[in-house]
GROMACS .gro file of C-alpha atoms in nm:
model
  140
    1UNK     CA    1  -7.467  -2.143  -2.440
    2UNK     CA    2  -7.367  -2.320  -2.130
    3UNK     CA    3  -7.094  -2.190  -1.873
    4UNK     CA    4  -6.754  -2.407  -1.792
    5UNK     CA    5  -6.913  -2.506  -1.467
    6UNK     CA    6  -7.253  -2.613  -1.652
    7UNK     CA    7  -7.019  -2.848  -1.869
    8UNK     CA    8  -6.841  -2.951  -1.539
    9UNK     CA    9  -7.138  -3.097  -1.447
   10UNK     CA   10  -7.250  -3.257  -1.746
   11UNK     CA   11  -6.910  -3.450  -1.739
   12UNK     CA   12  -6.935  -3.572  -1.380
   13UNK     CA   13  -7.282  -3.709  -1.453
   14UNK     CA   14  -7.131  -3.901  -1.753
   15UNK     CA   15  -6.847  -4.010  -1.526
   16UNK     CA   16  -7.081  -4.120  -1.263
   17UNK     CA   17  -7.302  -4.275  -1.480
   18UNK     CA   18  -6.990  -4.497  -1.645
   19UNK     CA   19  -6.869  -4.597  -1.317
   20UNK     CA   20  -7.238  -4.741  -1.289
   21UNK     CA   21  -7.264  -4.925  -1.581
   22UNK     CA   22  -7.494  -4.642  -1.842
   23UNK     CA   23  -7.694  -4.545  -1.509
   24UNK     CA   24  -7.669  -4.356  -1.194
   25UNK     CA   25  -7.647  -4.526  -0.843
   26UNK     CA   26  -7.970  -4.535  -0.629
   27UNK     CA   27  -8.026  -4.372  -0.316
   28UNK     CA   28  -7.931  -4.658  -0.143
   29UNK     CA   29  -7.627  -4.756  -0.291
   30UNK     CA   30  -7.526  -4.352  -0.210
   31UNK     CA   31  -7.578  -4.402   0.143
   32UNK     CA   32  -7.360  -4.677   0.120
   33UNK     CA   33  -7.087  -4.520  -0.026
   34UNK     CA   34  -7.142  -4.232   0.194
   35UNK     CA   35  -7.062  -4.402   0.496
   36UNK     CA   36  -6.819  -4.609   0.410
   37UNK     CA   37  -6.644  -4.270   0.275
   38UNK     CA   38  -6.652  -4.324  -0.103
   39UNK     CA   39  -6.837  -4.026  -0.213
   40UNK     CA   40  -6.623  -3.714  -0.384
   41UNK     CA   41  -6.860  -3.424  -0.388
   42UNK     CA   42  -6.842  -3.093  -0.605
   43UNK     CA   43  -6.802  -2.814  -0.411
   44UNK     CA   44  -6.931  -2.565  -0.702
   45UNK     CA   45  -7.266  -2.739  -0.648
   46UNK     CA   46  -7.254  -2.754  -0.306
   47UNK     CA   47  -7.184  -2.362  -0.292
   48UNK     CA   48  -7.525  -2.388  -0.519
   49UNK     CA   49  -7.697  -2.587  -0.330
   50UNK     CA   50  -7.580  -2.533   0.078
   51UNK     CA   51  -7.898  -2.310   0.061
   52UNK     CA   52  -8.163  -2.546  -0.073
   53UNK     CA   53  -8.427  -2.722   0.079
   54UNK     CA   54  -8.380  -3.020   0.285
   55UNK     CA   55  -7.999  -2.904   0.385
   56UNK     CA   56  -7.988  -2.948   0.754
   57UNK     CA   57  -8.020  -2.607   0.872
   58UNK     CA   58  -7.710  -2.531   1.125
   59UNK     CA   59  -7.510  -2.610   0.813
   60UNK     CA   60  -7.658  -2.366   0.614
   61UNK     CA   61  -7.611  -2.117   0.900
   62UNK     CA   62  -7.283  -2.256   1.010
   63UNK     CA   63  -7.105  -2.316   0.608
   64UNK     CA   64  -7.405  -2.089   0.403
   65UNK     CA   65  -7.333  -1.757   0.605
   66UNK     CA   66  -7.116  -1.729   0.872
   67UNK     CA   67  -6.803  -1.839   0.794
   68UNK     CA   68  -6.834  -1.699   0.425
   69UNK     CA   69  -6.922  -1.347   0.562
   70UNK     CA   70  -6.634  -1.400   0.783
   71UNK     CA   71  -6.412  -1.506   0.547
   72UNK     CA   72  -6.532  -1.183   0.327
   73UNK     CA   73  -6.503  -0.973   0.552
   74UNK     CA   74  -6.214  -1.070   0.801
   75UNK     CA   75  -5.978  -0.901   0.558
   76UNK     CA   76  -6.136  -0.565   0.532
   77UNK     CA   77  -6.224  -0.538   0.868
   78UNK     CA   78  -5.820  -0.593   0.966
   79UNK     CA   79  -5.782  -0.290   0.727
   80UNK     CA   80  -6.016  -0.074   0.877
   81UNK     CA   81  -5.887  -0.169   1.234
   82UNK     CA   82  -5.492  -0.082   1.098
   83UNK     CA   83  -5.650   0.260   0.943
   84UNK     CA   84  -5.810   0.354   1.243
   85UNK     CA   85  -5.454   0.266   1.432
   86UNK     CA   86  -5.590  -0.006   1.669
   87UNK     CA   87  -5.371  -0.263   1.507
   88UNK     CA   88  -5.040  -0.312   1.354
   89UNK     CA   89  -4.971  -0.418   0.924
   90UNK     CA   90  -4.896  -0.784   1.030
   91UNK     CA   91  -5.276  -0.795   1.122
   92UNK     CA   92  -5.368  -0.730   0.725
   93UNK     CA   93  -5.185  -1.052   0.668
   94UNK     CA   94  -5.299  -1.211   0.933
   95UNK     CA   95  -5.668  -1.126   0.820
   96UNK     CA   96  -5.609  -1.267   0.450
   97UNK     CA   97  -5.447  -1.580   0.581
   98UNK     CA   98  -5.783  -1.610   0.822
   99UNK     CA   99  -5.985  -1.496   0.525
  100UNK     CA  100  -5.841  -1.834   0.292
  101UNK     CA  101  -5.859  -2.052   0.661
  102UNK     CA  102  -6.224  -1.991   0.674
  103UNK     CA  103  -6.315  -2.012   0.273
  104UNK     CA  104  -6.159  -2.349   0.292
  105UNK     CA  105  -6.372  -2.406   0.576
  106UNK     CA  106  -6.669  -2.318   0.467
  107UNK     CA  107  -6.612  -2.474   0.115
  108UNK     CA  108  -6.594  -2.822   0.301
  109UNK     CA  109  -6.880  -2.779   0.531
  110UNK     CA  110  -7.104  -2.734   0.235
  111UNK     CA  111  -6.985  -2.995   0.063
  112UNK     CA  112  -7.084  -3.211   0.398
  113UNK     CA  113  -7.379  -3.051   0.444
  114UNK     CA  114  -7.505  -3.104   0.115
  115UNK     CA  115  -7.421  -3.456   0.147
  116UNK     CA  116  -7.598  -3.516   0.483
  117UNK     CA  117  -7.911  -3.353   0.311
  118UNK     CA  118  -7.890  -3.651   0.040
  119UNK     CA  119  -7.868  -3.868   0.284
  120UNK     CA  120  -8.199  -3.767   0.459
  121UNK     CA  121  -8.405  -3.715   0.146
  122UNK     CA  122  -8.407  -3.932  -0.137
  123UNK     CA  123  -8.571  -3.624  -0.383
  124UNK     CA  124  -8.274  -3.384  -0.253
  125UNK     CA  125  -8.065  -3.697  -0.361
  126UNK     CA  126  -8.212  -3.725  -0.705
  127UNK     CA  127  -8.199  -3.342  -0.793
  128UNK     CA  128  -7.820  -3.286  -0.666
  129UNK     CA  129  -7.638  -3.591  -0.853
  130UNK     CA  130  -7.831  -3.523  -1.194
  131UNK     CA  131  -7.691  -3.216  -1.135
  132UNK     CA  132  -7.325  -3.368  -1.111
  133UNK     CA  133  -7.269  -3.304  -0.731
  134UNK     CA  134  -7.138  -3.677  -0.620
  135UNK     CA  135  -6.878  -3.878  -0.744
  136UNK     CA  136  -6.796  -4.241  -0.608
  137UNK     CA  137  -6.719  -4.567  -0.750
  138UNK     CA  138  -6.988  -4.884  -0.688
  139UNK     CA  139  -6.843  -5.115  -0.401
  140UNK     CA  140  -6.584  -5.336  -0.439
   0.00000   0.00000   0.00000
């Protein structure tokens, strides 16, 4: 049985692979896109993959752990701090408002940091958009 993000996937590749006339773009012609700013990526596979090899590492620190332990913990921290009487309630909303801030953040850095790893490795390439991770049109 596959999952709703399984099928997701399936459908981008089948997207991607339309755009590209029944096959998916090479290496090359993603590096193209990718700097000239084409490129859509999916951010459930690049919350997968931030963590595989051949990710530049200060984005896996950076988008793979801090600022999603920050952003899990910012809230409960600000709860403990307003139990403990060392700030006010407005802090609690401050925190969840810090804690969505910093998922969004960290959602988008993976989603570059996967891409610069394609970029750099053609294998990392090949396993990420069979896995329906890019989206992008061929060149006008």
């Amino acid at each position: 049985m596959t999952t709703m993000n399984q099928q997701v996937n399936e459908l981008v590749v089948k997207d991607l692979t339309e755009l590209w006339d029944g096959r998916l773009p090479t290496w090359d012609e993603f590096k193209e896109a990718s700097h000239e700013g084409r490129v859509r990526v999916n951010k459930t596979v690049a919350a997968q993959a931030i963590h595989w090899k051949g990710i530049p590492t200060v984005m896996v620190v950076l988008y793979g752990i801090i600022t999603i332990w920050a952003a899990f913990l910012l809230t409960p921290v600000m709860i403990g701090l307003y139990f403990f009487d060392v700030v006010g309630g407005w802090w609690i909303l401050g925190g969840v408002f810090g804690a969505w801030l910093l998922l969004q953040v960290s959602r988008d850095g993976q989603c570059e940091g996967i891409k610069m790893g394609a970029e750099r490795n053609e294998a990392l390439y090949s396993t990420l958009v069979a896995n329906g991770a890019f989206l992008f049109p061929p060149s006008q």
